Backbone as a printed PyTorch tensor [residue, N CA C, xyz], in Angstrom:
tensor([[[ 15.9060,  33.1730,   8.2900],
         [ 16.8190,  32.9170,   7.0130],
         [ 16.1870,  31.4290,   6.5940]],

        [[ 15.9660,  31.2050,   5.0660],
         [ 15.6850,  29.8960,   4.7700],
         [ 16.8310,  29.2070,   4.1870]],

        [[ 16.7540,  27.7660,   4.0370],
         [ 17.9090,  27.0410,   3.5630],
         [ 17.8230,  27.1310,   2.1110]],

        [[ 18.4690,  26.1390,   1.4900],
         [ 18.4860,  26.0390,  -0.0890],
         [ 17.0590,  25.9410,  -0.5900]],

        [[ 16.8960,  26.2530,  -1.7150],
         [ 15.5930,  25.8720,  -2.3250],
         [ 15.3570,  24.2880,  -2.5560]],

        [[ 16.3090,  23.5580,  -2.8450],
         [ 16.4410,  22.2650,  -2.9510],
         [ 16.1380,  21.3640,  -1.4190]],

        [[ 16.6090,  21.9300,  -0.5470],
         [ 16.2880,  21.2700,   0.8300],
         [ 14.8320,  21.6190,   1.2440]],

        [[ 14.4880,  22.8930,   0.9980],
         [ 12.8910,  23.3040,   1.0550],
         [ 12.0160,  22.3410,   0.4930]],

        [[ 12.4660,  22.0620,  -0.8110],
         [ 11.5720,  21.3030,  -1.5430],
         [ 11.7050,  19.8010,  -1.1000]],

        [[ 12.8880,  19.4460,  -0.8430],
         [ 12.8900,  17.9630,  -0.1060],
         [ 12.0450,  17.8090,   0.9680]],

        [[ 12.4100,  18.7710,   1.7320],
         [ 11.5840,  18.6660,   3.1470],
         [ 10.1440,  18.6210,   2.9740]],

        [[  9.7580,  19.6270,   1.9670],
         [  8.3210,  19.5650,   1.7540],
         [  7.7490,  18.4760,   1.3000]],

        [[  8.3280,  17.7380,   0.2460],
         [  8.0920,  16.2740,  -0.2840],
         [  8.1030,  15.3260,   0.7940]],

        [[  9.1030,  15.3870,   1.7770],
         [  9.1170,  14.2950,   2.7210],
         [  7.7970,  14.5490,   3.8640]],

        [[  7.4950,  15.8210,   4.0030],
         [  6.3090,  16.0610,   5.0880],
         [  4.9590,  15.5800,   4.2890]],

        [[  4.8370,  15.7680,   3.0270],
         [  3.8300,  15.6280,   2.2800],
         [  3.8610,  13.9590,   1.9750]],

        [[  4.7230,  13.2910,   1.9860],
         [  4.7010,  11.8740,   1.8390],
         [  4.3370,  11.3530,   3.4420]],

        [[  4.8670,  11.7940,   4.1720],
         [  4.5370,  11.3790,   5.8300],
         [  3.1260,  11.3630,   5.8170]],

        [[  2.4340,  12.6440,   5.5220],
         [  1.1120,  13.1150,   5.7330],
         [  0.2920,  12.1340,   5.1810]],

        [[  0.6850,  11.6860,   3.8280],
         [ -0.3170,  10.7390,   3.0820],
         [ -0.2430,   9.5380,   3.7450]],

        [[  1.0860,   9.1420,   4.1680],
         [  1.0450,   7.7820,   4.9870],
         [  0.2670,   7.4780,   6.1500]],

        [[  0.2130,   8.4670,   6.9650],
         [ -0.4320,   8.5220,   7.9290],
         [ -2.0650,   8.5730,   7.7400]],

        [[ -2.4320,   9.4560,   6.6920],
         [ -3.7920,   9.2870,   6.2320],
         [ -4.2630,   7.9260,   5.6940]],

        [[ -3.3410,   7.0770,   5.0970],
         [ -3.4120,   5.7690,   4.4830],
         [ -3.8720,   4.6270,   5.6520]],

        [[ -2.8730,   5.0520,   6.7900],
         [ -2.9950,   4.1360,   7.9350],
         [ -4.2320,   4.0110,   8.5890]],

        [[ -4.9030,   5.4930,   8.6970],
         [ -6.1150,   5.8420,   9.5520],
         [ -7.2150,   5.0600,   8.4740]],

        [[ -7.2130,   5.4180,   7.3080],
         [ -8.0920,   4.8140,   6.3490],
         [ -8.0320,   3.2360,   6.3680]],

        [[ -7.2760,   2.8040,   6.4790],
         [ -6.8030,   1.0880,   6.4310],
         [ -7.3780,   0.7680,   7.7620]],

        [[ -7.1980,   1.3970,   9.0080],
         [ -7.7360,   1.1490,  10.1790],
         [ -9.0920,   1.1720,  10.3350]],

        [[ -9.7430,   2.0040,   9.6850],
         [-11.1770,   2.2900,   9.5570],
         [-11.8370,   1.1390,   8.6380]],

        [[-11.2580,   0.7620,   7.5270],
         [-11.6870,  -0.1140,   6.5570],
         [-11.3820,  -1.5460,   6.8700]],

        [[-10.6400,  -2.0140,   7.7830],
         [-10.0090,  -3.1100,   7.8830],
         [-11.0980,  -4.0450,   8.2240]],

        [[-10.9540,  -5.5430,   7.5790],
         [-11.9040,  -6.5590,   7.8490],
         [-11.9610,  -6.8270,   9.3110]],

        [[-13.1600,  -7.0660,   9.8330],
         [-13.5300,  -7.2160,  11.1370],
         [-13.5440,  -8.7380,  11.3380]],

        [[-13.2250,  -9.0490,  12.6740],
         [-13.7480, -10.5720,  13.1300],
         [-13.1960, -11.6110,  12.1400]],

        [[-14.0790, -12.4920,  11.7490],
         [-13.6210, -13.7250,  10.9330],
         [-13.1940, -13.4550,   9.5200]],

        [[-13.5840, -12.1310,   9.0210],
         [-13.4090, -11.7880,   7.6420],
         [-11.6930, -11.7330,   7.4450]],

        [[-10.8980, -11.5150,   8.1000],
         [ -9.4810, -11.4480,   8.1590],
         [ -9.0470, -12.8100,   8.0370]],

        [[ -9.5050, -13.7030,   8.9100],
         [ -9.4140, -15.2190,   8.6430],
         [ -9.6880, -15.7500,   7.4280]],

        [[-10.7940, -15.4630,   6.8190],
         [-11.3420, -15.9150,   5.4090],
         [-10.4360, -15.3810,   4.5160]],

        [[ -9.9780, -14.1990,   4.6400],
         [ -9.2260, -13.5960,   3.6310],
         [ -7.7720, -14.5590,   3.5720]],

        [[ -7.3780, -14.6860,   4.6540],
         [ -5.9040, -15.4260,   4.4020],
         [ -6.1230, -16.9580,   4.1800]],

        [[ -7.4230, -17.5850,   4.4590],
         [ -7.7780, -18.7920,   4.0090],
         [ -8.0000, -18.8200,   2.3620]],

        [[ -8.4580, -17.8450,   1.8100],
         [ -8.6520, -17.5910,   0.6040],
         [ -7.5980, -17.0470,  -0.3980]],

        [[ -6.2550, -16.7570,   0.3700],
         [ -5.1490, -16.2880,  -0.3050],
         [ -4.7280, -17.0440,  -1.5800]],

        [[ -4.5890, -18.3150,  -1.5680],
         [ -4.0750, -18.9630,  -2.8440],
         [ -5.0050, -18.8310,  -3.9080]],

        [[ -6.3610, -19.1840,  -3.7840],
         [ -7.3650, -19.0240,  -4.6280],
         [ -7.2540, -17.5030,  -5.4050]],

        [[ -7.2500, -16.4880,  -4.3820],
         [ -7.5580, -15.1890,  -4.7780],
         [ -6.1770, -14.6880,  -5.5670]],

        [[ -4.8810, -15.2720,  -5.3310],
         [ -3.6340, -15.2550,  -5.9650],
         [ -3.9860, -15.7290,  -7.5790]],

        [[ -4.6040, -16.8910,  -7.6670],
         [ -4.6440, -17.4620,  -9.0280],
         [ -5.6740, -16.6300,  -9.7630]],

        [[ -6.6780, -16.2160,  -9.0380],
         [ -7.8650, -15.4200,  -9.5110],
         [ -7.0670, -14.2390, -10.2260]],

        [[ -6.3150, -13.5110,  -9.4300],
         [ -5.6770, -12.1620,  -9.8510],
         [ -4.9370, -12.4380, -11.1510]],

        [[ -4.0490, -13.6050, -11.1770],
         [ -3.2340, -13.8670, -12.2290],
         [ -4.1060, -14.1230, -13.3790]],

        [[ -5.1840, -15.0910, -13.4770],
         [ -5.9160, -15.3780, -14.3360],
         [ -6.7470, -14.1390, -15.0280]],

        [[ -6.9830, -13.4380, -14.2090],
         [ -7.9860, -12.0600, -14.5480],
         [ -6.8350, -11.0640, -15.3320]],

        [[ -5.5900, -10.9530, -14.7530],
         [ -4.6070, -10.3370, -15.4450],
         [ -4.2700, -10.8030, -16.8720]],

        [[ -4.2020, -12.0230, -17.1110],
         [ -4.1920, -12.6960, -18.3690],
         [ -5.1620, -12.7990, -19.1580]],

        [[ -6.2290, -12.3490, -19.0100],
         [ -7.4500, -12.4280, -19.6810],
         [ -7.5830, -11.3400, -20.7820]],

        [[ -7.2860, -11.5660, -22.0120],
         [ -7.2050, -10.3410, -23.0930],
         [ -8.6330, -10.0790, -23.3910]],

        [[ -9.8210, -10.6800, -22.9210],
         [-10.9270, -10.0350, -23.3020],
         [-11.2620,  -8.8110, -22.3700]],

        [[-10.6470,  -8.9860, -21.2020],
         [-10.7870,  -7.7640, -20.1160],
         [-10.3260,  -6.3150, -20.5640]],

        [[-10.7790,  -5.2590, -20.3160],
         [-10.2430,  -3.8680, -20.6830],
         [ -8.7300,  -3.7940, -20.1260]],

        [[ -8.0580,  -3.1200, -21.0170],
         [ -6.5820,  -2.9210, -20.5420],
         [ -6.3940,  -2.2280, -19.3040]],

        [[ -7.3140,  -1.2470, -19.0510],
         [ -7.0160,  -0.6800, -17.6800],
         [ -7.3210,  -1.7420, -16.3750]],

        [[ -7.9180,  -2.6830, -16.5230],
         [ -8.3260,  -3.6330, -15.6770],
         [ -7.3090,  -4.4370, -15.5310]],

        [[ -6.6450,  -4.9180, -16.8220],
         [ -5.4200,  -5.8360, -16.5780],
         [ -4.2060,  -5.2200, -16.0270]],

        [[ -4.0150,  -3.7850, -16.4620],
         [ -3.0080,  -3.0940, -15.8240],
         [ -3.0750,  -3.0250, -14.2040]],

        [[ -4.1950,  -2.7100, -13.8920],
         [ -4.5390,  -2.4880, -12.2600],
         [ -4.0690,  -3.9500, -11.8730]],

        [[ -4.7190,  -4.9750, -12.3190],
         [ -4.3260,  -6.5430, -11.7220],
         [ -2.7560,  -6.5360, -11.6720]],

        [[ -2.0300,  -6.3190, -12.9090],
         [ -0.7450,  -6.4810, -12.9210],
         [ -0.1490,  -5.7880, -11.8110]],

        [[ -0.3870,  -4.4210, -11.5950],
         [  0.2370,  -3.6180, -10.6520],
         [ -0.0260,  -4.0810,  -9.4110]],

        [[ -1.1740,  -4.6850,  -8.9450],
         [ -1.6840,  -5.3220,  -7.7980],
         [ -0.6340,  -6.5700,  -7.4330]],

        [[ -0.5650,  -7.2400,  -8.3960],
         [  0.2840,  -8.6380,  -8.1400],
         [  1.6530,  -8.1780,  -8.0650]],

        [[  2.1070,  -7.0910,  -8.6730],
         [  3.6260,  -6.6240,  -8.3830],
         [  3.8130,  -6.2390,  -6.9560]],

        [[  2.6300,  -5.3690,  -6.5170],
         [  2.5130,  -4.8450,  -4.9800],
         [  2.7300,  -5.8930,  -4.0420]],

        [[  1.7280,  -7.1430,  -4.2940],
         [  1.7890,  -8.2050,  -3.2600],
         [  3.1060,  -9.0620,  -3.4440]],

        [[  3.9430,  -9.1160,  -4.3930],
         [  5.0050,  -9.6080,  -4.4510],
         [  6.3040,  -9.0240,  -3.9690]],

        [[  6.1080,  -7.6090,  -3.8330],
         [  7.1610,  -6.7670,  -3.1550],
         [  7.1450,  -7.0320,  -1.6410]],

        [[  8.3140,  -6.9410,  -0.9250],
         [  8.5460,  -7.1260,   0.4440],
         [  8.0120,  -5.9560,   1.1840]],

        [[  7.7820,  -4.7590,   0.6640],
         [  7.4480,  -3.5200,   1.1640],
         [  6.0330,  -3.4840,   0.9820]],

        [[  5.2040,  -3.0680,   2.1890],
         [  3.8730,  -2.9980,   2.2490],
         [  3.5220,  -1.4740,   2.7220]],

        [[  2.4120,  -1.1100,   2.6190],
         [  1.9210,   0.1150,   3.2240],
         [  2.1090,   0.2120,   4.5870]],

        [[  1.8890,  -0.7980,   5.2340],
         [  1.8220,  -0.9860,   6.7400],
         [  2.8680,  -1.9970,   6.9980]],

        [[  3.8500,  -2.0680,   7.7310],
         [  4.6090,  -3.1700,   8.0830],
         [  4.0080,  -4.4680,   8.7430]],

        [[  4.4560,  -5.4540,   8.3600],
         [  3.7200,  -6.8410,   8.9660],
         [  3.9360,  -6.9110,  10.4070]],

        [[  4.7190,  -6.3060,  10.9160],
         [  5.0450,  -6.2550,  12.3450],
         [  4.1070,  -5.5930,  13.3480]],

        [[  3.3070,  -4.6370,  12.4210],
         [  2.0500,  -4.0080,  13.4120],
         [  1.0360,  -4.8650,  13.4150]],

        [[  0.5340,  -5.1400,  14.6710],
         [ -0.3990,  -6.2160,  15.1240],
         [ -1.8730,  -5.8500,  14.1610]],

        [[ -2.4030,  -6.6740,  13.5120],
         [ -3.6580,  -6.8360,  12.6350],
         [ -3.4470,  -6.0650,  11.4720]],

        [[ -3.3760,  -4.6940,  11.5120],
         [ -3.0240,  -4.0300,  10.3800],
         [ -1.9100,  -4.4340,   9.4390]],

        [[ -1.1390,  -4.8120,   9.9990],
         [  0.2790,  -5.2640,   9.3620],
         [ -0.2850,  -6.2700,   7.9560]],

        [[ -0.9470,  -7.1860,   8.4880],
         [ -1.4830,  -8.2840,   7.6550],
         [ -2.7600,  -7.8990,   6.7450]],

        [[ -3.4830,  -6.9640,   7.1620],
         [ -4.8420,  -6.5850,   6.6130],
         [ -4.6890,  -5.6820,   5.5810]],

        [[ -3.5060,  -5.0850,   5.5440],
         [ -3.1830,  -4.1310,   4.3570],
         [ -3.5470,  -4.6060,   2.9050]],

        [[ -2.9570,  -6.0590,   2.7140],
         [ -2.7550,  -6.6430,   1.5800],
         [ -4.2750,  -7.0260,   1.1780]],

        [[ -5.0090,  -7.4590,   2.1610],
         [ -6.4450,  -7.9440,   1.9380],
         [ -7.2890,  -6.6080,   1.6880]],

        [[ -6.8950,  -5.4480,   2.2810],
         [ -7.8180,  -4.3840,   1.8520],
         [ -7.4370,  -3.9370,   0.4320]],

        [[ -6.3050,  -3.8900,   0.0190],
         [ -5.9230,  -3.5630,  -1.2180],
         [ -6.4460,  -4.4730,  -2.2960]],

        [[ -6.4940,  -5.7690,  -1.8750],
         [ -6.9390,  -6.4420,  -3.0940],
         [ -8.4930,  -6.3250,  -3.0120]],

        [[ -9.2610,  -6.1390,  -2.1210],
         [-10.7290,  -5.7700,  -2.1700],
         [-10.9400,  -4.6930,  -2.8050]],

        [[-10.0820,  -3.7080,  -2.6440],
         [-10.1910,  -2.3000,  -3.3690],
         [-10.0930,  -2.4500,  -4.8260]],

        [[ -9.2020,  -3.1040,  -5.3940],
         [ -8.7180,  -3.5720,  -6.7850],
         [ -9.9960,  -4.4170,  -7.3470]],

        [[-10.3480,  -5.4420,  -6.5140],
         [-11.3270,  -6.2200,  -7.1450],
         [-12.6360,  -5.5360,  -7.2920]],

        [[-13.0720,  -4.6200,  -6.3360],
         [-14.2270,  -3.8090,  -6.4770],
         [-14.1080,  -3.0150,  -7.8490]],

        [[-13.2040,  -2.5170,  -8.1830],
         [-12.8280,  -1.6840,  -9.2650],
         [-12.8010,  -2.5770, -10.7110]],

        [[-12.5360,  -4.0000, -10.4240],
         [-12.5720,  -4.9280, -11.6290],
         [-14.0690,  -5.1710, -11.8830]],

        [[-14.7580,  -5.4470, -10.6960],
         [-16.2770,  -5.9230, -10.9670],
         [-16.9920,  -4.5260, -11.4550]],

        [[-16.5610,  -3.1930, -11.2790],
         [-17.5180,  -2.1310, -11.7810],
         [-16.9220,  -2.1650, -13.2130]],

        [[-15.6850,  -2.5400, -13.8140],
         [-15.3520,  -2.1590, -14.9610],
         [-15.8150,  -3.4210, -15.9760]],

        [[-15.5270,  -4.6060, -15.3950],
         [-15.5840,  -5.9660, -16.0680],
         [-16.9450,  -6.6850, -15.7960]],

        [[-17.4470,  -6.5150, -14.4410],
         [-18.5530,  -7.3550, -14.2410],
         [-18.1120,  -8.4650, -13.1920]],

        [[-19.3310,  -8.7030, -12.4540],
         [-18.8990,  -9.7320, -11.4200],
         [-18.9540, -11.1210, -12.0740]],

        [[-19.3160, -11.2560, -13.4090],
         [-19.3650, -12.5060, -13.8900],
         [-17.8460, -12.8020, -14.4560]],

        [[-17.3340, -11.7310, -14.7600],
         [-15.7510, -12.0760, -15.0320],
         [-15.0750, -12.8050, -13.9250]],

        [[-15.1890, -12.2690, -12.7220],
         [-14.6050, -12.6800, -11.6710],
         [-14.9640, -13.9400, -11.2830]],

        [[-16.2890, -14.1430, -11.3600],
         [-16.9890, -15.5430, -11.0710],
         [-16.2790, -16.7260, -12.1030]],

        [[-16.2700, -16.2760, -13.2980],
         [-15.6290, -17.0850, -14.2990],
         [-14.3900, -17.4700, -14.0360]],

        [[-13.5200, -16.8700, -13.5420],
         [-11.8280, -16.9240, -13.3210],
         [-11.5690, -17.4010, -11.8000]],

        [[-12.8230, -17.6300, -11.1840],
         [-12.6160, -17.9020,  -9.6690],
         [-12.0110, -19.5240,  -9.6100]],

        [[-10.9820, -19.8590,  -8.9500],
         [-10.4690, -21.3560,  -9.1940],
         [-10.9950, -22.0940,  -8.0350]],

        [[-11.4910, -21.5890,  -7.0730],
         [-12.0130, -22.2000,  -5.8700],
         [-13.4870, -22.6590,  -5.8440]],

        [[-14.0990, -22.9350,  -4.6900],
         [-15.4340, -23.2650,  -4.6290],
         [-16.3880, -22.4150,  -4.7110]],

        [[-17.6970, -22.5520,  -4.6070],
         [-18.6310, -21.7330,  -4.7620],
         [-18.7530, -20.8400,  -3.3560]],

        [[-18.4690, -21.7630,  -2.0720],
         [-18.5670, -21.2760,  -0.9540],
         [-17.2450, -20.2170,  -0.6680]],

        [[-16.1180, -20.5850,  -1.4920],
         [-14.9010, -19.7280,  -1.4340],
         [-15.4030, -18.3660,  -2.0680]],

        [[-16.0310, -18.4070,  -3.4050],
         [-16.5670, -17.2490,  -4.0320],
         [-17.3040, -16.3700,  -3.2820]],

        [[-18.2950, -16.9890,  -2.3490],
         [-19.1830, -16.3090,  -1.5160],
         [-18.4500, -15.5150,  -0.3470]],

        [[-17.3130, -16.2590,   0.1330],
         [-16.5770, -15.6130,   1.2540],
         [-15.6650, -14.4460,   0.4250]],

        [[-15.3250, -14.4610,  -0.7580],
         [-14.6920, -13.5260,  -1.3150],
         [-15.6220, -12.3330,  -1.4360]],

        [[-16.7560, -12.6090,  -2.0370],
         [-17.6980, -11.5720,  -2.1670],
         [-18.1240, -10.7580,  -0.8030]],

        [[-18.2190, -11.5130,   0.1840],
         [-18.1580, -10.9220,   1.5030],
         [-17.2780, -10.2060,   1.8510]],

        [[-15.8940, -10.5850,   1.8480],
         [-14.8100,  -9.8850,   2.2450],
         [-14.6570,  -8.6370,   1.1930]],

        [[-14.9790,  -8.6380,   0.0620],
         [-14.6200,  -7.2480,  -0.9510],
         [-16.0720,  -6.6630,  -0.8790]],

        [[-17.0540,  -7.0970,  -0.3620],
         [-18.3980,  -6.3350,  -0.3040],
         [-18.8570,  -6.1500,  -1.7530]],

        [[-18.5410,  -7.3390,  -2.4570],
         [-19.2680,  -7.5950,  -3.9770],
         [-20.8050,  -7.9280,  -3.7320]],

        [[-21.5090,  -7.7820,  -4.7070],
         [-22.9600,  -8.3930,  -4.7060],
         [-22.8310,  -9.7280,  -5.5210]],

        [[-22.6680, -11.0770,  -4.6790],
         [-22.2190, -12.1700,  -5.4950],
         [-23.3730, -12.4490,  -6.5020]],

        [[-24.5950, -12.0150,  -6.3630],
         [-25.8410, -12.3640,  -7.3490],
         [-26.0040, -11.2340,  -8.4460]],

        [[-25.4130, -10.2110,  -8.5330],
         [-25.3510,  -9.4170,  -9.3470],
         [-24.8800,  -9.7430, -10.8540]]])
């Protein structure tokens, strides 16, 4: 005997969301920055936030890029994360991984020069950003 169709649909949706969340945790565990890269990411955080804000405000960039950047800034501002911060290492790494993923997409669509032009920090900091996000700094 089955329950109400609404209850079955709700349980199915909850199971799907839980499965996707577990898959995301596994993916983030595999892709997380190793060793000193996480420390570099935390050190670069203020410059990275200014970079994201500057890129999102640049009207010369494609609208899709600006929308992704605005959504990323909103995600970073929310207190809810994919992985709660109390989970060691991964709790703090998820934001860095999401930022790296979005910045790779920005470089694919707008080019590395757009990111370099808006970078508010030092050349050394940009090199660290390129290593963290696996961007080709000289492309």
